[in-house]
XYZ file of C-alpha atoms in Angstrom:
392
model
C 0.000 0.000 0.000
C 1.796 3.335 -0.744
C 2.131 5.348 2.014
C 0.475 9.021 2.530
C 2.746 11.606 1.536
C 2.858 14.955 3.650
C 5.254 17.974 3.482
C 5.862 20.363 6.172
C 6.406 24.018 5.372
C 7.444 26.915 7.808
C 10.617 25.505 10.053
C 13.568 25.941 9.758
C 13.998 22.442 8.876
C 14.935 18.824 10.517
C 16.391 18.351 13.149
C 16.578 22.087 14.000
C 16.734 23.740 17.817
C 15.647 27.495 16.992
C 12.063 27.629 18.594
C 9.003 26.012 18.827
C 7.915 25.243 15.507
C 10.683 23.167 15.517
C 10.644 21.538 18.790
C 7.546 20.222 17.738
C 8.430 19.253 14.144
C 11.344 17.103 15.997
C 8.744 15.047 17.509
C 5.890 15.098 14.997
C 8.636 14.141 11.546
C 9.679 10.798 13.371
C 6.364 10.235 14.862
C 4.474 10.003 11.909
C 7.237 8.545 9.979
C 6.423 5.821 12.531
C 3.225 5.666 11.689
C 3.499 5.048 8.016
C 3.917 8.302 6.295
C 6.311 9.547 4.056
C 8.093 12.741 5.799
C 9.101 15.533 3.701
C 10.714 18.463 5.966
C 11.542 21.549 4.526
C 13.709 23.986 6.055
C 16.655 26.597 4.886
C 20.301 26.366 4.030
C 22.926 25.226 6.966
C 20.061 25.530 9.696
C 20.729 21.728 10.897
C 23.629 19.424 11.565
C 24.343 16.476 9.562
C 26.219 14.663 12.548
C 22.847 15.268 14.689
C 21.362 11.728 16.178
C 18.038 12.683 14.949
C 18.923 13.457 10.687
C 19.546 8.793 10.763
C 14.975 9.106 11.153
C 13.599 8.112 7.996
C 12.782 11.689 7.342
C 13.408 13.674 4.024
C 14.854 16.982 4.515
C 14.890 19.142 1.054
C 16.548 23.080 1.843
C 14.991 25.936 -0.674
C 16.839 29.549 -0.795
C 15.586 32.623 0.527
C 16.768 35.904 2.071
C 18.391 35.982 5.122
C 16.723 38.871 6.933
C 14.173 39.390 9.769
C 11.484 40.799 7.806
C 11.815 38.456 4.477
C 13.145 35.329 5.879
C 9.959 34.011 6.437
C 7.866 34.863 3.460
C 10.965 33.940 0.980
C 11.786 30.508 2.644
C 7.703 29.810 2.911
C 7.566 30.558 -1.160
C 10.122 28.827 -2.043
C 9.357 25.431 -0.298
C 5.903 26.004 -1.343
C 6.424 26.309 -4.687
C 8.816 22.874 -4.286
C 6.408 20.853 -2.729
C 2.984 22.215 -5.011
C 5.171 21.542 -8.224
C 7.785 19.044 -8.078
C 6.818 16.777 -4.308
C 3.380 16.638 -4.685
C 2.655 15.347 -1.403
C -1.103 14.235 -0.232
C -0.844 16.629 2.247
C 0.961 19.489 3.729
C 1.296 21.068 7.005
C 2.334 24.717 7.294
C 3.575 26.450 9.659
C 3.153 30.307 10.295
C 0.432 32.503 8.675
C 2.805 34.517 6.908
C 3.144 31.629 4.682
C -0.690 32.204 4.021
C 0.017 34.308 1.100
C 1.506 30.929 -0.928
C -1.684 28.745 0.028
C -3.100 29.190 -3.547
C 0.082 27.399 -4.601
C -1.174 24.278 -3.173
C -4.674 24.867 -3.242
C -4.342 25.213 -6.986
C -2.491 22.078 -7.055
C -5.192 19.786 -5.090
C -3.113 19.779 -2.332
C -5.237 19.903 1.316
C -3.281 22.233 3.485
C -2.974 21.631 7.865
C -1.655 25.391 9.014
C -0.867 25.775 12.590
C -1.398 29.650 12.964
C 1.120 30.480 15.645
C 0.223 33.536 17.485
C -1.160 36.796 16.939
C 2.025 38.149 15.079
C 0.694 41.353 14.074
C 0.468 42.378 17.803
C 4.125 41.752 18.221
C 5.833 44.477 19.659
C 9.070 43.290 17.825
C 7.164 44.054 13.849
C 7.080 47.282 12.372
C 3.162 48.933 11.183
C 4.608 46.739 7.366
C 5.435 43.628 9.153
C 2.567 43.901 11.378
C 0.801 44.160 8.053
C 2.128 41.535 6.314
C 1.103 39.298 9.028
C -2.230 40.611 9.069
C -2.407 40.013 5.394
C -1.382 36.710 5.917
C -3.413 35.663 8.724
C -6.559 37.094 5.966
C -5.512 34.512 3.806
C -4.571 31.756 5.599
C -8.254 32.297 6.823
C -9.474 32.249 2.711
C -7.068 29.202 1.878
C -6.182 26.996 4.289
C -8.540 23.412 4.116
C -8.027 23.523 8.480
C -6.348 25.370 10.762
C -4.288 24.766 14.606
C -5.037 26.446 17.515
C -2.144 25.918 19.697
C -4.089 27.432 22.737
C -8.072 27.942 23.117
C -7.668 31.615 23.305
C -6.318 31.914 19.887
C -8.888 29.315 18.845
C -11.245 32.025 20.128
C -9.563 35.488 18.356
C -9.839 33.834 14.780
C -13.107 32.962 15.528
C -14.235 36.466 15.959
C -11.741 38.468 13.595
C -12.037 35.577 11.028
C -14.900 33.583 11.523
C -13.234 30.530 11.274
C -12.721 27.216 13.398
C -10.002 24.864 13.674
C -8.041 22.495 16.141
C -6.724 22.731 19.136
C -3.105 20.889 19.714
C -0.845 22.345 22.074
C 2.607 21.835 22.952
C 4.088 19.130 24.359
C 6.891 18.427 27.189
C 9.138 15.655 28.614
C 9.283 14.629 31.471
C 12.698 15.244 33.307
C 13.125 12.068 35.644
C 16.859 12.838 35.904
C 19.442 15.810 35.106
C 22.339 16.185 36.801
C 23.060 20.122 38.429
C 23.773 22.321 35.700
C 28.103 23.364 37.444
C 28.212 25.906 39.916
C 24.390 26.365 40.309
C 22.672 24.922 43.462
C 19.795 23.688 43.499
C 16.607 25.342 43.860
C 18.673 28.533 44.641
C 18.703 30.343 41.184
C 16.521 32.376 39.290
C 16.062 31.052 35.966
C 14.946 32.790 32.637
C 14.336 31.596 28.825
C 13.820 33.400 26.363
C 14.329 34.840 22.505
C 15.238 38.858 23.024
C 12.233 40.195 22.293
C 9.933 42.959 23.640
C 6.680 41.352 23.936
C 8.690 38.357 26.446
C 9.638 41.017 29.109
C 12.744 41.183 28.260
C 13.957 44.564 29.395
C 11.744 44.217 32.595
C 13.207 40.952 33.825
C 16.959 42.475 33.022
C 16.127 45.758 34.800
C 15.016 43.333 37.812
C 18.133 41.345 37.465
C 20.465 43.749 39.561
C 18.182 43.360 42.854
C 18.061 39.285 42.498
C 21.372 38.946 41.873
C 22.125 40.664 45.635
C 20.089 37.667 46.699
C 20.786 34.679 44.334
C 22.402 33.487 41.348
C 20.098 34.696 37.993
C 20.766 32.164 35.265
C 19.867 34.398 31.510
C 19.182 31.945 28.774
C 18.639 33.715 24.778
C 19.335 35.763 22.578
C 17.914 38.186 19.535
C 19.286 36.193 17.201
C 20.366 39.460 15.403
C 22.641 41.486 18.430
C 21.231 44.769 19.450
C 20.340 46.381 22.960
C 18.941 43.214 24.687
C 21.650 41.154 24.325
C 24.766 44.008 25.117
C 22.652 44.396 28.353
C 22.876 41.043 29.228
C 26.152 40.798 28.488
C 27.023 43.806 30.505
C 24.849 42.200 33.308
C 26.964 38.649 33.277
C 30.314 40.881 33.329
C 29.973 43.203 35.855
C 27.365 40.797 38.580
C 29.095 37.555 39.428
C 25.810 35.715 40.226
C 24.480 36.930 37.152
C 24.765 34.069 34.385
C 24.215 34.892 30.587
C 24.340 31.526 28.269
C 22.724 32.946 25.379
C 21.054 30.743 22.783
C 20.943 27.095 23.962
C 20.402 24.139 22.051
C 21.175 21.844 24.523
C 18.078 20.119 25.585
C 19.747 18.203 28.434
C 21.403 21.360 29.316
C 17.934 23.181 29.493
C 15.918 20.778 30.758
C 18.754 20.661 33.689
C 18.108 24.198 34.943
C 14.285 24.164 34.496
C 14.531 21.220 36.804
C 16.702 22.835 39.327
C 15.504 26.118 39.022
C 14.420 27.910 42.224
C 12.093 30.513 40.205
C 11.582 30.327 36.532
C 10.071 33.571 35.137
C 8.218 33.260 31.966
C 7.822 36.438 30.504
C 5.578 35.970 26.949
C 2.588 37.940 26.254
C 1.430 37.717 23.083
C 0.977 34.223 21.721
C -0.759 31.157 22.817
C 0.918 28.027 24.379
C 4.382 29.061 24.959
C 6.804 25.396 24.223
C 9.532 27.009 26.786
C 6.134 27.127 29.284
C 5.151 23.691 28.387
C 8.425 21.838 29.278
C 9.585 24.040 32.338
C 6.385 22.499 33.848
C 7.223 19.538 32.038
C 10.805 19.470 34.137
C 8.922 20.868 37.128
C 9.950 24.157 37.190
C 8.163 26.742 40.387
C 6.972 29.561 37.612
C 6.472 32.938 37.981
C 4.469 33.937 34.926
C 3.635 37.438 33.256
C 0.043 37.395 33.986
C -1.457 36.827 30.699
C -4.781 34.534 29.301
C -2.346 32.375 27.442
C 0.025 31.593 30.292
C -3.409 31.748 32.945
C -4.545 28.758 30.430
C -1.556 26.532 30.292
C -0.828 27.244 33.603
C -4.083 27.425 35.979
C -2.883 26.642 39.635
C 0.015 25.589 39.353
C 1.835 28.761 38.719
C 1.788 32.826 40.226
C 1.225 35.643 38.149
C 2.641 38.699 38.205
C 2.351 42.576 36.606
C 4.890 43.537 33.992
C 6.818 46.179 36.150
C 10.670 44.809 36.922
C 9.292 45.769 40.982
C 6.907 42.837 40.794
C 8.465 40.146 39.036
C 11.714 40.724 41.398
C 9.501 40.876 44.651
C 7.874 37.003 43.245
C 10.771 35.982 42.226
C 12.738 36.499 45.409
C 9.754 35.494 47.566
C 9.512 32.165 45.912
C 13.000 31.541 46.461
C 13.053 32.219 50.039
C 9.833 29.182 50.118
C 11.194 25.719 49.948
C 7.893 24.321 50.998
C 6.030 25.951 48.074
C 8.877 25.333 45.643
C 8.170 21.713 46.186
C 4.277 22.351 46.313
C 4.481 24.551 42.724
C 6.985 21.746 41.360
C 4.469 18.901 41.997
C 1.916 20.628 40.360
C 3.699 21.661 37.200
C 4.529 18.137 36.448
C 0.710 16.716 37.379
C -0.237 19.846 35.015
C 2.186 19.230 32.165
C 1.197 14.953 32.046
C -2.321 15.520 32.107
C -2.845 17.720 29.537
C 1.010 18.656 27.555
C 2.144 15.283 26.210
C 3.932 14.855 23.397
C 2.470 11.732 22.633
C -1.041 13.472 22.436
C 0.190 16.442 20.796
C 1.093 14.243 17.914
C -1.738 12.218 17.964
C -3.729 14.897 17.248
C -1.476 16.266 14.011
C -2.158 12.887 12.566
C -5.975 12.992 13.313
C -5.967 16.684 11.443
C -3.636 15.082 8.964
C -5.853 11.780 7.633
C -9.086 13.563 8.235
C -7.670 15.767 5.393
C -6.596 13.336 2.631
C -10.296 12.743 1.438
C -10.514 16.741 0.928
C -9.076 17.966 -2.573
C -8.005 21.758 -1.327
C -11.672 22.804 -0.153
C -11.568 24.678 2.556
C -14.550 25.357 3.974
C -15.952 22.040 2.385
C -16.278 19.361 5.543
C -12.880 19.913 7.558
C -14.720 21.420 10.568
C -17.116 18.558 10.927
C -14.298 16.556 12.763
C -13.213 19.825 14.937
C -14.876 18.907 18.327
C -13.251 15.073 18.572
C -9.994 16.467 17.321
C -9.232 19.182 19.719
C -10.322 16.875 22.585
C -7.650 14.015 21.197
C -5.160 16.868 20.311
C -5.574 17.780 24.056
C -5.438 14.241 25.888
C -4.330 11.879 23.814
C -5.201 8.186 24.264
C -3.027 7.620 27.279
């Protein structure tokens, strides 16, 4: 019998460890591989390593050009795979990452080919796009909306703000985490004794609150600074200025060690998650995952992924130092807040069901030839409750 044939457009590519479209491609290529399909990945010039454990899967990876800035990456990476996989793969099925990609949709919908797009967040609210960007993404999200056969929610909330700006449905799959049984002390950090933050360097993650709060934790305890812009600027010269002239203060920029990261959620005496536009945040996911005690930005997203098990704070650098350091001084509800993360994170952030639910969205597509308002949403109710729990 020949096997299903689906491409996935919008990541950097496979294996790749820049964010969280590709944390979750990294479990969702193999997975379905697994499962019978033939995996097309497509992704951008030199963004993975050939000598990583991951590139033996029985995954195709296929690289397109594009341009190698902030504001055209994106679109000219998304064209060019499209237009790869619409006229030369021909898969049964794609799944696309990122609305900005919306504006190649016709590429595949002209071709027959039933599109899967998992929306992201709301990108034109980004603090980090100019009024063009923030236009472009707009534009896309408009036709993602027109073109896409079904969408993915990757929160309810978001499920909710496309309903009303766009009047369309979808699916709800989150992140997922792994569980961190056991991870040896990241060197020279004690346990439950350091503040802990991940992040990329942008504004709408609280960056430059958390770094002007920085200077009154680190009289306390060690502040461990985990990111990077990507592209320099005044974010990450701060940082660095911070790690040079505090000696508790800790800046390891980008990490893609997930051992290494998983290590310091796990330790961690505070983790402070700082997002606030987007839905379910993958860093949020597996530092409960790992059992991290969060302090989060209080936000609907984080409020929904998190619930009890985590405090909320104001965006003023006062607050989040005052939780931060509070939390630290309580072993009791370090322990307490741990606990629950991990409950949190294995009843409802699995991998396992996260993937589960792509391949529901995936087959309940390859009866539809590129309609998309024709059937996909009759499915929507069973899928977001599998995408959410899983069969576990």
């Amino acid at each position: 019998m020949t096997k299903p044939k689906v491409a996935i457009i919008g990541t950097r590519g496979y294996p790749s460890y820049y964010g969280g479209f590709e944390t979750a491609v990294r479990q969702l290529a193999p997975y379905l591989a697994a499962k019978g399909w033939d995996v097309t990945v497509y992704g951008r010039p030199g963004a993975t390593r050939a000598d990583d454990v991951l590139s033996k899967e029985p995954v195709r990876t296929i690289a397109t050009p594009g341009i190698e800035r902030k504001s055209l990456s994106t679109l000219t990476y998304g064209l060019t795979s499209t237009f790869h996989a619409a006229c030369i793969l021909k898969p049964d099925v794609a799944l696309v990452m990122n609305v900005a990609n919306g504006y190649a949709l016709p590429l595949l919908r002209f071709r027959g080919i039933p599109t899967l797009v998992n929306v992201d967040g709301i990108e034109w609210e980004r603090a980090k796009w100019g009024k063009l960007a923030k236009a472009v993404f707009r534009g896309g999200a408009r036709a993602t909306a027109r073109w896409a056969s079904n969408l993915v929610f990757d929160a309810r909330a978001i499920g909710q703000r496309w309903k009303r700006d766009f009047g369309r449905d979808g699916v709800f799959i989150p992140y997922g985490g792994d569980p961190v049984e056991q991870a040896d002390p990241v060197k020279n950090l004690v346990p439950r004794r350091y503040v802990l933050y991940v992040a990329r360097f942008v504004p709408e993650n609280s960056v430059d609150a958390f770094l002007a709060a920085v200077p009154s934790i680190a009289e306390h305890a060690d502040v461990v600074v985990v990111g990077s812009s990507g592209y320099g600027g005044e974010f990450d010269e701060r940082a660095q200025h911070l790690s040079e002239t505090h000696d508790r203060v800790h800046w390891l920029g980008h990490v893609s060690d997930d051992r290494m990261l998983h290590s310091l959620w796990k330790h961690a005496g505070a983790y402070f998650h700082g997002h606030t536009v987007g839905g379910t945040n993958p860093a949020l996911v597996q530092a409960m995952a790992a059992g991290a005690p969060t302090v989060a930005r209080d936000t609907v997203y984080n409020r929904e992924v998190l619930q009890d098990a985590g405090l909320f704070v104001p965006g003023d650098s006062a607050s989040i130092s005052s939780a931060l350091l509070a939390l630290l001084a309580n072993p009791v509800q370090q322990e307490q807040m741990s606990a629950a993360s991990c409950e949190r994170a294995d009843a409802e952030y699995t991998w396992e069901a996260v993937c589960q639910g792509y391949e529901a969205a995936l087959r309940d597509l390859l009866s539809i030839e590129g309609r998309p308002n024709d059937g996909v949403q009759k499915n929507s109710d069973d899928l977001i409750d599998q995408g959410s729990r899983g069969d576990r």
